[in-house]
Amino acid sequence: EDPKLVAAFEARVAADEFIEPKDWMPEAYRRTLTRQISQHAHSEIVGMLPEGNWIGRAPTLRRKAILLAKVQDEAGHGLYLYCAAETLGVSRDALTEALLDGKAKYSTIFNYPTLTWADIGAIGWLVDGAAIMNQVPLQRTSYGPYARAMVRVCKEESFHQRQGYEIMIALANGTAEQKRMAQDALNRWWWPSLMMFGPPDENSPNTEQSMRWRIKRETNDELRQKFVDITVPQAEFLNLTIPDPDLKWNEGKQAYDYGEIDWDEFYAVVKGEGPVAKERMKARRDAWEEGSWVREAADAHEAKRRERKAA
Ligand code: FAQ
């Protein structure tokens, strides 16, 4: 690559300018962005499944309407993100194929099952909470289309987080059985939520370069720490216990210390061994196959329209 082009690119990034689709960029920058944006898009799409599982069983009409809207928002996020990835020169079909062939990653968090209604509260509170923590800085990521997609996504995620927390408030102040459900959901979702931020910085192969290119604006560990610090008082307000005996306020660093994350579990889930990973992929493949008639009909319609225009 021409060192002059590289230097000009790096200067623009250092000056916090956005890089746009037609601008020159190093191939490795394009590759890293395509990887991260497409994984993010796949996460939004697979992320509809755990919650979609509860739309038919939401306890009231109000809860059902809210959950339906939330799951639709996730579909929208996936679509903006696929569009952002396409501006880097990759086709949406290729991205979808990579997901369905099991070659592309998506967030580990969506490979855990949603066993009770309280899980819908815990997902909104913790999973959307972690997602916002990670995505707010991405509004200033160096690639323009990704940054702009994040603005709307973050607005919607913040509503999602509040709807989840509101479910938790209702359950935590409810009957003994409801409170038990809320605690059980927190117990099961806490550690997987911390894993969403990715491996510790010293074992994160992409962080250093992505920080230099300003694709990432904060590291995995920095964001994880912020998430813990914001979430602990929220758990206290609910009168629920975070399942970590080592969790302790550290006066010196003005932040919480927390226990060791089970990284073996994380890497096993990344490899596709999550508790419901097979079901998730089967659901996506079935949806793709069952939707083939829609794609064929759209193609046939487009072909007819073109023929008519040409005639
Ligand atoms: N799961 O070197 P790093 C949502 C992989 S929120 C699976 O640290 P990087 C909203 C990583 O890809 C969830 N894989 O990587 C919602 C890499 O593998 P590769 C989606 C993970 O990219 C809420 C390897 O490990 N959000 O969907 C995970 O610098 C509720 C080494 O890691 C985003 O994607 C993981 N947790 O940092 C929807 C945010 N962590 O590709 C529905 C954008 C790491 O080299 C309901 N992404 N890996 O083979 C990012 O910020 C970054 O990509 C990180 C990972 C922080 C996720």
mmCIF file of C-alpha atoms and ligand atoms in Angstrom:
data_model
loop_
_atom_site.group_PDB
_atom_site.id
_atom_site.type_symbol
_atom_site.label_atom_id
_atom_site.label_comp_id
_atom_site.label_asym_id
_atom_site.label_seq_id
_atom_site.Cartn_x
_atom_site.Cartn_y
_atom_site.Cartn_z
ATOM 1 C CA GLU A 1 0.000 0.000 0.000
ATOM 2 C CA ASP A 2 1.248 3.496 -0.885
ATOM 3 C CA PRO A 3 2.835 4.910 2.301
ATOM 4 C CA LYS A 4 1.576 8.397 1.374
ATOM 5 C CA LEU A 5 -2.014 7.159 1.255
ATOM 6 C CA VAL A 6 -1.550 5.305 4.534
ATOM 7 C CA ALA A 7 -0.099 8.414 6.213
ATOM 8 C CA ALA A 8 -2.943 10.606 4.931
ATOM 9 C CA PHE A 9 -5.499 8.062 6.134
ATOM 10 C CA GLU A 10 -3.901 7.850 9.569
ATOM 11 C CA ALA A 11 -3.801 11.633 9.868
ATOM 12 C CA ARG A 12 -7.509 11.855 9.081
ATOM 13 C CA VAL A 13 -8.313 9.207 11.689
ATOM 14 C CA ALA A 14 -6.115 10.974 14.257
ATOM 15 C CA ALA A 15 -8.002 14.220 13.539
ATOM 16 C CA ASP A 16 -11.297 12.411 14.286
ATOM 17 C CA GLU A 17 -12.540 12.755 10.728
ATOM 18 C CA PHE A 18 -15.003 10.163 9.510
ATOM 19 C CA ILE A 19 -13.799 7.799 6.804
ATOM 20 C CA GLU A 20 -16.508 7.409 4.143
ATOM 21 C CA PRO A 21 -17.205 4.492 1.759
ATOM 22 C CA LYS A 22 -15.482 6.012 -1.299
ATOM 23 C CA ASP A 23 -12.408 7.195 0.616
ATOM 24 C CA TRP A 24 -9.169 5.279 0.359
ATOM 25 C CA MET A 25 -8.619 2.950 3.323
ATOM 26 C CA PRO A 26 -6.069 0.218 4.142
ATOM 27 C CA GLU A 27 -7.320 -3.259 3.249
ATOM 28 C CA ALA A 28 -6.845 -4.443 6.843
ATOM 29 C CA TYR A 29 -9.044 -1.568 8.101
ATOM 30 C CA ARG A 30 -11.745 -2.591 5.626
ATOM 31 C CA ARG A 31 -11.446 -6.235 6.714
ATOM 32 C CA THR A 32 -11.634 -5.477 10.439
ATOM 33 C CA LEU A 33 -14.649 -3.230 9.977
ATOM 34 C CA THR A 34 -16.424 -5.757 7.772
ATOM 35 C CA ARG A 35 -15.808 -8.386 10.446
ATOM 36 C CA GLN A 36 -17.000 -6.275 13.355
ATOM 37 C CA ILE A 37 -20.028 -4.691 11.630
ATOM 38 C CA SER A 38 -21.219 -7.998 10.176
ATOM 39 C CA GLN A 39 -20.826 -9.797 13.525
ATOM 40 C CA HIS A 40 -22.756 -6.962 15.107
ATOM 41 C CA ALA A 41 -25.513 -7.291 12.464
ATOM 42 C CA HIS A 42 -25.722 -11.072 12.936
ATOM 43 C CA SER A 43 -25.996 -10.523 16.699
ATOM 44 C CA GLU A 44 -28.997 -8.261 16.252
ATOM 45 C CA ILE A 45 -30.699 -10.817 14.010
ATOM 46 C CA VAL A 46 -29.934 -13.897 16.137
ATOM 47 C CA GLY A 47 -30.715 -11.716 19.172
ATOM 48 C CA MET A 48 -34.369 -11.642 18.152
ATOM 49 C CA LEU A 49 -34.714 -15.362 18.915
ATOM 50 C CA PRO A 50 -34.388 -15.527 22.729
ATOM 51 C CA GLU A 51 -36.986 -12.788 23.171
ATOM 52 C CA GLY A 52 -39.181 -13.771 20.237
ATOM 53 C CA ASN A 53 -39.617 -16.993 22.178
ATOM 54 C CA TRP A 54 -41.721 -15.029 24.726
ATOM 55 C CA ILE A 55 -43.918 -12.860 22.493
ATOM 56 C CA GLY A 56 -46.708 -15.447 22.575
ATOM 57 C CA ARG A 57 -46.421 -15.846 26.345
ATOM 58 C CA ALA A 58 -45.996 -12.247 27.569
ATOM 59 C CA PRO A 59 -48.140 -11.855 30.710
ATOM 60 C CA THR A 60 -50.279 -8.908 29.542
ATOM 61 C CA LEU A 61 -51.281 -7.216 26.286
ATOM 62 C CA ARG A 62 -49.153 -4.188 27.252
ATOM 63 C CA ARG A 63 -46.061 -6.355 27.796
ATOM 64 C CA LYS A 64 -46.733 -8.192 24.535
ATOM 65 C CA ALA A 65 -46.992 -4.951 22.534
ATOM 66 C CA ILE A 66 -43.758 -3.618 24.045
ATOM 67 C CA LEU A 67 -41.855 -6.853 23.453
ATOM 68 C CA LEU A 68 -43.110 -7.103 19.871
ATOM 69 C CA ALA A 69 -41.865 -3.546 19.208
ATOM 70 C CA LYS A 70 -38.503 -4.294 20.808
ATOM 71 C CA VAL A 71 -37.915 -7.421 18.750
ATOM 72 C CA GLN A 72 -38.860 -5.479 15.591
ATOM 73 C CA ASP A 73 -36.323 -2.808 16.560
ATOM 74 C CA GLU A 74 -33.613 -5.492 16.690
ATOM 75 C CA ALA A 75 -34.500 -6.528 13.131
ATOM 76 C CA GLY A 76 -34.163 -2.881 12.089
ATOM 77 C CA HIS A 77 -30.746 -2.640 13.781
ATOM 78 C CA GLY A 78 -29.602 -5.737 11.927
ATOM 79 C CA LEU A 79 -30.705 -4.205 8.623
ATOM 80 C CA TYR A 80 -28.944 -0.847 9.171
ATOM 81 C CA LEU A 81 -25.815 -2.729 10.106
ATOM 82 C CA TYR A 82 -25.940 -4.992 7.035
ATOM 83 C CA CYS A 83 -26.314 -1.800 4.945
ATOM 84 C CA ALA A 84 -23.278 -0.283 6.682
ATOM 85 C CA ALA A 85 -21.294 -3.486 5.965
ATOM 86 C CA GLU A 86 -22.390 -3.422 2.307
ATOM 87 C CA THR A 87 -20.793 0.033 1.881
ATOM 88 C CA LEU A 88 -17.453 -1.760 2.436
ATOM 89 C CA GLY A 89 -18.019 -3.822 -0.706
ATOM 90 C CA VAL A 90 -19.412 -7.084 0.656
ATOM 91 C CA SER A 91 -22.831 -8.424 -0.357
ATOM 92 C CA ARG A 92 -25.585 -9.115 2.111
ATOM 93 C CA ASP A 93 -26.047 -12.585 0.626
ATOM 94 C CA ALA A 94 -22.391 -13.405 1.296
ATOM 95 C CA LEU A 95 -22.763 -12.234 4.903
ATOM 96 C CA THR A 96 -25.930 -14.289 5.391
ATOM 97 C CA GLU A 97 -24.286 -17.360 3.887
ATOM 98 C CA ALA A 98 -21.316 -16.985 6.237
ATOM 99 C CA LEU A 99 -23.711 -16.917 9.198
ATOM 100 C CA LEU A 100 -25.764 -19.899 8.018
ATOM 101 C CA ASP A 101 -22.618 -21.937 7.260
ATOM 102 C CA GLY A 102 -21.451 -21.341 10.822
ATOM 103 C CA LYS A 103 -18.403 -19.367 9.601
ATOM 104 C CA ALA A 104 -19.418 -15.961 10.981
ATOM 105 C CA LYS A 105 -19.565 -15.158 14.680
ATOM 106 C CA TYR A 106 -22.366 -13.494 16.590
ATOM 107 C CA SER A 107 -22.502 -12.498 20.246
ATOM 108 C CA THR A 108 -22.089 -15.368 22.710
ATOM 109 C CA ILE A 109 -24.952 -13.992 24.798
ATOM 110 C CA PHE A 110 -27.630 -15.223 22.411
ATOM 111 C CA ASN A 111 -26.648 -18.864 22.911
ATOM 112 C CA TYR A 112 -28.270 -18.993 26.353
ATOM 113 C CA PRO A 113 -31.924 -20.006 26.786
ATOM 114 C CA THR A 114 -34.781 -17.788 28.045
ATOM 115 C CA LEU A 115 -36.422 -20.049 30.618
ATOM 116 C CA THR A 116 -38.893 -17.720 32.357
ATOM 117 C CA TRP A 117 -40.563 -14.332 31.835
ATOM 118 C CA ALA A 118 -38.012 -12.821 34.225
ATOM 119 C CA ASP A 119 -35.349 -13.573 31.592
ATOM 120 C CA ILE A 120 -36.992 -10.968 29.351
ATOM 121 C CA GLY A 121 -36.524 -8.420 32.132
ATOM 122 C CA ALA A 122 -32.926 -9.503 32.719
ATOM 123 C CA ILE A 123 -32.092 -9.347 28.996
ATOM 124 C CA GLY A 124 -33.426 -5.800 28.678
ATOM 125 C CA TRP A 125 -31.683 -4.684 31.843
ATOM 126 C CA LEU A 126 -28.335 -6.458 31.445
ATOM 127 C CA VAL A 127 -27.914 -7.433 27.785
ATOM 128 C CA ASP A 128 -29.272 -4.178 26.356
ATOM 129 C CA GLY A 129 -27.461 -2.350 29.155
ATOM 130 C CA ALA A 130 -24.168 -3.952 28.095
ATOM 131 C CA ALA A 131 -24.983 -3.315 24.435
ATOM 132 C CA ILE A 132 -25.492 0.428 25.079
ATOM 133 C CA MET A 133 -22.294 0.660 27.085
ATOM 134 C CA ASN A 134 -20.444 -0.777 24.083
ATOM 135 C CA GLN A 135 -22.382 1.122 21.411
ATOM 136 C CA VAL A 136 -22.445 4.682 22.764
ATOM 137 C CA PRO A 137 -18.686 5.082 22.080
ATOM 138 C CA LEU A 138 -19.215 3.500 18.644
ATOM 139 C CA GLN A 139 -21.200 6.608 17.660
ATOM 140 C CA ARG A 140 -17.715 8.120 17.346
ATOM 141 C CA THR A 141 -16.158 5.161 15.553
ATOM 142 C CA SER A 142 -13.994 6.285 12.624
ATOM 143 C CA TYR A 143 -16.140 4.786 9.850
ATOM 144 C CA GLY A 144 -19.010 7.164 9.011
ATOM 145 C CA PRO A 145 -21.789 4.717 8.056
ATOM 146 C CA TYR A 146 -21.179 2.607 11.197
ATOM 147 C CA ALA A 147 -21.098 5.674 13.465
ATOM 148 C CA ARG A 148 -24.343 7.043 12.009
ATOM 149 C CA ALA A 149 -26.126 3.689 12.316
ATOM 150 C CA MET A 150 -25.175 3.663 16.002
ATOM 151 C CA VAL A 151 -26.952 6.963 16.731
ATOM 152 C CA ARG A 152 -30.421 5.582 16.113
ATOM 153 C CA VAL A 153 -29.546 2.146 17.487
ATOM 154 C CA CYS A 154 -28.448 3.687 20.801
ATOM 155 C CA LYS A 155 -31.666 5.678 21.166
ATOM 156 C CA GLU A 156 -33.693 2.513 20.718
ATOM 157 C CA GLU A 157 -31.424 0.413 22.954
ATOM 158 C CA SER A 158 -31.868 2.881 25.772
ATOM 159 C CA PHE A 159 -35.642 2.362 25.614
ATOM 160 C CA HIS A 160 -35.018 -1.408 25.561
ATOM 161 C CA GLN A 161 -32.859 -1.208 28.661
ATOM 162 C CA ARG A 162 -35.544 0.721 30.530
ATOM 163 C CA GLN A 163 -38.326 -1.654 29.543
ATOM 164 C CA GLY A 164 -36.236 -4.552 30.889
ATOM 165 C CA TYR A 165 -35.448 -2.757 34.116
ATOM 166 C CA GLU A 166 -39.122 -1.925 34.555
ATOM 167 C CA ILE A 167 -40.002 -5.635 34.268
ATOM 168 C CA MET A 168 -37.352 -6.341 36.918
ATOM 169 C CA ILE A 169 -38.821 -3.651 39.223
ATOM 170 C CA ALA A 170 -42.281 -5.195 38.893
ATOM 171 C CA LEU A 171 -40.999 -8.713 39.628
ATOM 172 C CA ALA A 172 -38.619 -7.690 42.420
ATOM 173 C CA ASN A 173 -41.506 -5.917 44.186
ATOM 174 C CA GLY A 174 -43.984 -8.691 43.471
ATOM 175 C CA THR A 175 -44.809 -11.962 45.209
ATOM 176 C CA ALA A 176 -42.101 -14.143 46.745
ATOM 177 C CA GLU A 177 -42.262 -16.368 43.669
ATOM 178 C CA GLN A 178 -41.809 -13.375 41.321
ATOM 179 C CA LYS A 179 -38.864 -12.135 43.367
ATOM 180 C CA ARG A 180 -37.321 -15.605 43.206
ATOM 181 C CA MET A 181 -37.733 -15.608 39.412
ATOM 182 C CA ALA A 182 -36.039 -12.198 39.155
ATOM 183 C CA GLN A 183 -33.091 -13.372 41.270
ATOM 184 C CA ASP A 184 -32.798 -16.603 39.293
ATOM 185 C CA ALA A 185 -32.689 -14.649 36.003
ATOM 186 C CA LEU A 186 -29.998 -12.318 37.377
ATOM 187 C CA ASN A 187 -27.997 -15.360 38.519
ATOM 188 C CA ARG A 188 -28.059 -16.878 35.046
ATOM 189 C CA TRP A 189 -27.525 -13.683 32.948
ATOM 190 C CA TRP A 190 -24.918 -11.834 34.998
ATOM 191 C CA TRP A 191 -21.748 -13.652 33.935
ATOM 192 C CA PRO A 192 -22.717 -14.123 30.279
ATOM 193 C CA SER A 193 -23.444 -10.348 30.156
ATOM 194 C CA LEU A 194 -19.909 -9.577 31.355
ATOM 195 C CA MET A 195 -18.589 -11.896 28.622
ATOM 196 C CA MET A 196 -20.331 -9.814 25.933
ATOM 197 C CA PHE A 197 -17.509 -7.255 26.155
ATOM 198 C CA GLY A 198 -15.060 -9.817 24.793
ATOM 199 C CA PRO A 199 -11.819 -11.286 26.175
ATOM 200 C CA PRO A 200 -9.627 -9.336 28.619
ATOM 201 C CA ASP A 201 -7.515 -6.680 26.890
ATOM 202 C CA GLU A 202 -4.301 -8.695 27.217
ATOM 203 C CA ASN A 203 -5.949 -11.597 25.333
ATOM 204 C CA SER A 204 -7.835 -9.495 22.804
ATOM 205 C CA PRO A 205 -5.997 -9.816 19.490
ATOM 206 C CA ASN A 206 -7.905 -6.983 17.789
ATOM 207 C CA THR A 207 -8.111 -4.272 20.454
ATOM 208 C CA GLU A 208 -4.770 -2.532 20.005
ATOM 209 C CA GLN A 209 -5.092 -2.027 16.257
ATOM 210 C CA SER A 210 -8.797 -1.184 16.452
ATOM 211 C CA MET A 211 -8.097 1.464 19.106
ATOM 212 C CA ARG A 212 -5.360 2.939 16.904
ATOM 213 C CA TRP A 213 -7.744 3.122 13.956
ATOM 214 C CA ARG A 214 -10.430 4.500 16.276
ATOM 215 C CA ILE A 215 -12.797 1.727 15.261
ATOM 216 C CA LYS A 216 -13.026 0.947 18.979
ATOM 217 C CA ARG A 217 -12.968 3.979 21.265
ATOM 218 C CA GLU A 218 -12.673 2.086 24.551
ATOM 219 C CA THR A 219 -11.210 -1.309 25.331
ATOM 220 C CA ASN A 220 -13.115 -4.448 26.345
ATOM 221 C CA ASP A 221 -12.001 -4.194 29.998
ATOM 222 C CA GLU A 222 -12.738 -0.457 30.253
ATOM 223 C CA LEU A 223 -16.288 -0.959 29.035
ATOM 224 C CA ARG A 224 -16.819 -4.034 31.225
ATOM 225 C CA GLN A 225 -15.711 -2.071 34.299
ATOM 226 C CA LYS A 226 -18.085 0.810 33.478
ATOM 227 C CA PHE A 227 -20.926 -1.666 33.055
ATOM 228 C CA VAL A 228 -20.270 -3.264 36.452
ATOM 229 C CA ASP A 229 -20.060 0.138 38.138
ATOM 230 C CA ILE A 230 -23.374 1.323 36.698
ATOM 231 C CA THR A 231 -25.223 -1.951 37.216
ATOM 232 C CA VAL A 232 -24.371 -2.774 40.840
ATOM 233 C CA PRO A 233 -26.423 0.145 42.291
ATOM 234 C CA GLN A 234 -29.311 -0.857 40.000
ATOM 235 C CA ALA A 235 -29.244 -4.367 41.485
ATOM 236 C CA GLU A 236 -29.168 -2.851 44.972
ATOM 237 C CA PHE A 237 -32.242 -0.754 44.163
ATOM 238 C CA LEU A 238 -34.005 -3.977 43.160
ATOM 239 C CA ASN A 239 -32.850 -5.658 46.375
ATOM 240 C CA LEU A 240 -31.349 -8.436 44.278
ATOM 241 C CA THR A 241 -27.934 -10.022 44.786
ATOM 242 C CA ILE A 242 -25.316 -10.098 42.056
ATOM 243 C CA PRO A 243 -23.995 -13.699 41.974
ATOM 244 C CA ASP A 244 -20.378 -12.756 42.660
ATOM 245 C CA PRO A 245 -18.959 -13.217 46.169
ATOM 246 C CA ASP A 246 -15.847 -11.237 45.159
ATOM 247 C CA LEU A 247 -17.776 -8.143 44.113
ATOM 248 C CA LYS A 248 -16.554 -5.291 46.307
ATOM 249 C CA TRP A 249 -16.283 -1.476 46.135
ATOM 250 C CA ASN A 250 -12.651 -0.456 45.797
ATOM 251 C CA GLU A 251 -12.204 2.963 47.368
ATOM 252 C CA GLY A 252 -8.743 3.439 45.838
ATOM 253 C CA LYS A 253 -9.818 2.946 42.245
ATOM 254 C CA GLN A 254 -13.335 4.353 42.831
ATOM 255 C CA ALA A 255 -14.791 1.329 41.069
ATOM 256 C CA TYR A 256 -15.919 -2.206 41.861
ATOM 257 C CA ASP A 257 -13.607 -5.192 41.960
ATOM 258 C CA TYR A 258 -15.296 -8.275 40.575
ATOM 259 C CA GLY A 259 -14.597 -11.984 40.458
ATOM 260 C CA GLU A 260 -12.881 -14.074 37.800
ATOM 261 C CA ILE A 261 -14.897 -14.604 34.612
ATOM 262 C CA ASP A 262 -15.049 -18.198 33.369
ATOM 263 C CA TRP A 263 -13.124 -17.685 30.122
ATOM 264 C CA ASP A 264 -13.250 -21.404 29.288
ATOM 265 C CA GLU A 265 -17.021 -21.088 29.097
ATOM 266 C CA PHE A 266 -16.670 -17.965 26.922
ATOM 267 C CA TYR A 267 -14.344 -19.652 24.406
ATOM 268 C CA ALA A 268 -16.529 -22.771 24.292
ATOM 269 C CA VAL A 269 -19.569 -20.605 23.468
ATOM 270 C CA VAL A 270 -17.577 -18.634 20.847
ATOM 271 C CA LYS A 271 -16.735 -22.000 19.244
ATOM 272 C CA GLY A 272 -20.443 -22.799 18.918
ATOM 273 C CA GLU A 273 -20.883 -24.933 22.025
ATOM 274 C CA GLY A 274 -23.369 -22.627 23.752
ATOM 275 C CA PRO A 275 -26.366 -24.227 25.528
ATOM 276 C CA VAL A 276 -28.795 -23.445 22.665
ATOM 277 C CA ALA A 277 -26.377 -22.633 19.811
ATOM 278 C CA LYS A 278 -27.676 -25.442 17.595
ATOM 279 C CA GLU A 279 -31.303 -24.342 18.021
ATOM 280 C CA ARG A 280 -30.377 -20.743 17.200
ATOM 281 C CA MET A 281 -28.644 -21.693 13.955
ATOM 282 C CA LYS A 282 -31.432 -24.079 13.007
ATOM 283 C CA ALA A 283 -34.004 -21.294 13.529
ATOM 284 C CA ARG A 284 -32.019 -18.963 11.229
ATOM 285 C CA ARG A 285 -31.598 -21.652 8.546
ATOM 286 C CA ASP A 286 -35.299 -22.554 8.665
ATOM 287 C CA ALA A 287 -36.260 -18.869 8.391
ATOM 288 C CA TRP A 288 -33.967 -18.483 5.362
ATOM 289 C CA GLU A 289 -35.416 -21.553 3.637
ATOM 290 C CA GLU A 290 -39.026 -20.745 4.466
ATOM 291 C CA GLY A 291 -38.503 -17.210 3.154
ATOM 292 C CA SER A 292 -37.064 -18.348 -0.193
ATOM 293 C CA TRP A 293 -40.447 -17.919 -1.966
ATOM 294 C CA VAL A 294 -40.505 -14.249 -0.957
ATOM 295 C CA ARG A 295 -37.046 -13.662 -2.455
ATOM 296 C CA GLU A 296 -38.011 -15.572 -5.626
ATOM 297 C CA ALA A 297 -41.263 -13.622 -5.961
ATOM 298 C CA ALA A 298 -39.423 -10.314 -5.507
ATOM 299 C CA ASP A 299 -36.877 -11.308 -8.187
ATOM 300 C CA ALA A 300 -39.650 -12.400 -10.581
ATOM 301 C CA HIS A 301 -41.512 -9.148 -9.993
ATOM 302 C CA GLU A 302 -38.375 -7.110 -10.643
ATOM 303 C CA ALA A 303 -37.652 -9.074 -13.861
ATOM 304 C CA LYS A 304 -41.210 -8.441 -15.115
ATOM 305 C CA ARG A 305 -40.984 -4.762 -14.289
ATOM 306 C CA ARG A 306 -37.728 -4.448 -16.231
ATOM 307 C CA GLU A 307 -39.169 -6.315 -19.231
ATOM 308 C CA ARG A 308 -42.175 -4.003 -19.288
ATOM 309 C CA LYS A 309 -39.918 -0.962 -19.096
ATOM 310 C CA ALA A 310 -37.732 -2.242 -21.933
ATOM 311 C CA ALA A 311 -40.776 -2.973 -24.160
HETATM 312 N N1 FAQ B 1 -19.243 -13.143 21.351
HETATM 313 O O1 FAQ B 1 -10.037 -9.205 19.749
HETATM 314 P P1 FAQ B 1 -11.410 -9.223 20.306
HETATM 315 C C1 FAQ B 1 -26.796 -6.623 20.522
HETATM 316 C C2 FAQ B 1 -14.581 -12.647 19.337
HETATM 317 S S1 FAQ B 1 -25.348 -6.418 21.404
HETATM 318 C C3 FAQ B 1 -18.724 -13.729 20.256
HETATM 319 O O2 FAQ B 1 -11.621 -8.524 21.583
HETATM 320 P P2 FAQ B 1 -12.998 -7.262 18.900
HETATM 321 C C4 FAQ B 1 -28.012 -5.835 20.937
HETATM 322 C C5 FAQ B 1 -14.173 -11.541 18.388
HETATM 323 O O3 FAQ B 1 -15.143 -11.393 17.368
HETATM 324 C C6 FAQ B 1 -24.176 -7.671 20.869
HETATM 325 N N2 FAQ B 1 -17.474 -13.480 19.821
HETATM 326 O O4 FAQ B 1 -12.441 -8.719 19.175
HETATM 327 C C7 FAQ B 1 -29.147 -6.694 21.359
HETATM 328 C C8 FAQ B 1 -12.843 -12.011 17.890
HETATM 329 O O5 FAQ B 1 -13.007 -13.037 16.919
HETATM 330 P P3 FAQ B 1 -12.593 -12.852 15.361
HETATM 331 C C9 FAQ B 1 -23.447 -7.323 19.616
HETATM 332 C C10 FAQ B 1 -16.745 -12.590 20.525
HETATM 333 O O6 FAQ B 1 -13.837 -7.327 17.674
HETATM 334 C C11 FAQ B 1 -29.522 -6.723 22.689
HETATM 335 C C12 FAQ B 1 -12.274 -12.716 19.121
HETATM 336 O O7 FAQ B 1 -13.374 -13.051 19.949
HETATM 337 N N3 FAQ B 1 -22.647 -6.151 19.781
HETATM 338 O O8 FAQ B 1 -26.765 -7.384 19.625
HETATM 339 C C13 FAQ B 1 -17.237 -11.934 21.655
HETATM 340 O O9 FAQ B 1 -11.904 -6.258 18.915
HETATM 341 C C14 FAQ B 1 -30.606 -7.515 23.135
HETATM 342 C C15 FAQ B 1 -11.285 -11.856 19.861
HETATM 343 O O10 FAQ B 1 -11.897 -10.731 20.486
HETATM 344 C C16 FAQ B 1 -21.537 -5.946 19.032
HETATM 345 O O11 FAQ B 1 -21.187 -6.739 18.192
HETATM 346 C C17 FAQ B 1 -18.541 -12.236 22.071
HETATM 347 N N4 FAQ B 1 -19.094 -11.684 23.163
HETATM 348 O O12 FAQ B 1 -13.927 -6.962 20.172
HETATM 349 C C18 FAQ B 1 -29.900 -7.458 20.451
HETATM 350 C C19 FAQ B 1 -20.816 -4.642 19.279
HETATM 351 N N5 FAQ B 1 -16.267 -11.122 22.131
HETATM 352 O O13 FAQ B 1 -13.645 -11.966 14.761
HETATM 353 C C20 FAQ B 1 -30.984 -8.262 20.890
HETATM 354 C C21 FAQ B 1 -19.733 -4.336 18.269
HETATM 355 C C22 FAQ B 1 -15.207 -11.267 21.322
HETATM 356 O O14 FAQ B 1 -11.239 -12.192 15.344
HETATM 357 C C23 FAQ B 1 -31.338 -8.276 22.239
HETATM 358 N N6 FAQ B 1 -18.587 -5.180 18.443
HETATM 359 N N7 FAQ B 1 -15.482 -12.173 20.364
HETATM 360 O O15 FAQ B 1 -12.627 -14.217 14.783
HETATM 361 C C24 FAQ B 1 -17.547 -4.892 19.274
HETATM 362 O O16 FAQ B 1 -17.549 -3.897 19.971
HETATM 363 C C25 FAQ B 1 -16.371 -5.824 19.281
HETATM 364 O O17 FAQ B 1 -16.406 -6.603 18.108
HETATM 365 C C26 FAQ B 1 -16.318 -6.764 20.532
HETATM 366 C C27 FAQ B 1 -15.109 -7.708 20.384
HETATM 367 C C28 FAQ B 1 -16.120 -5.916 21.779
HETATM 368 C C29 FAQ B 1 -17.580 -7.599 20.665
#
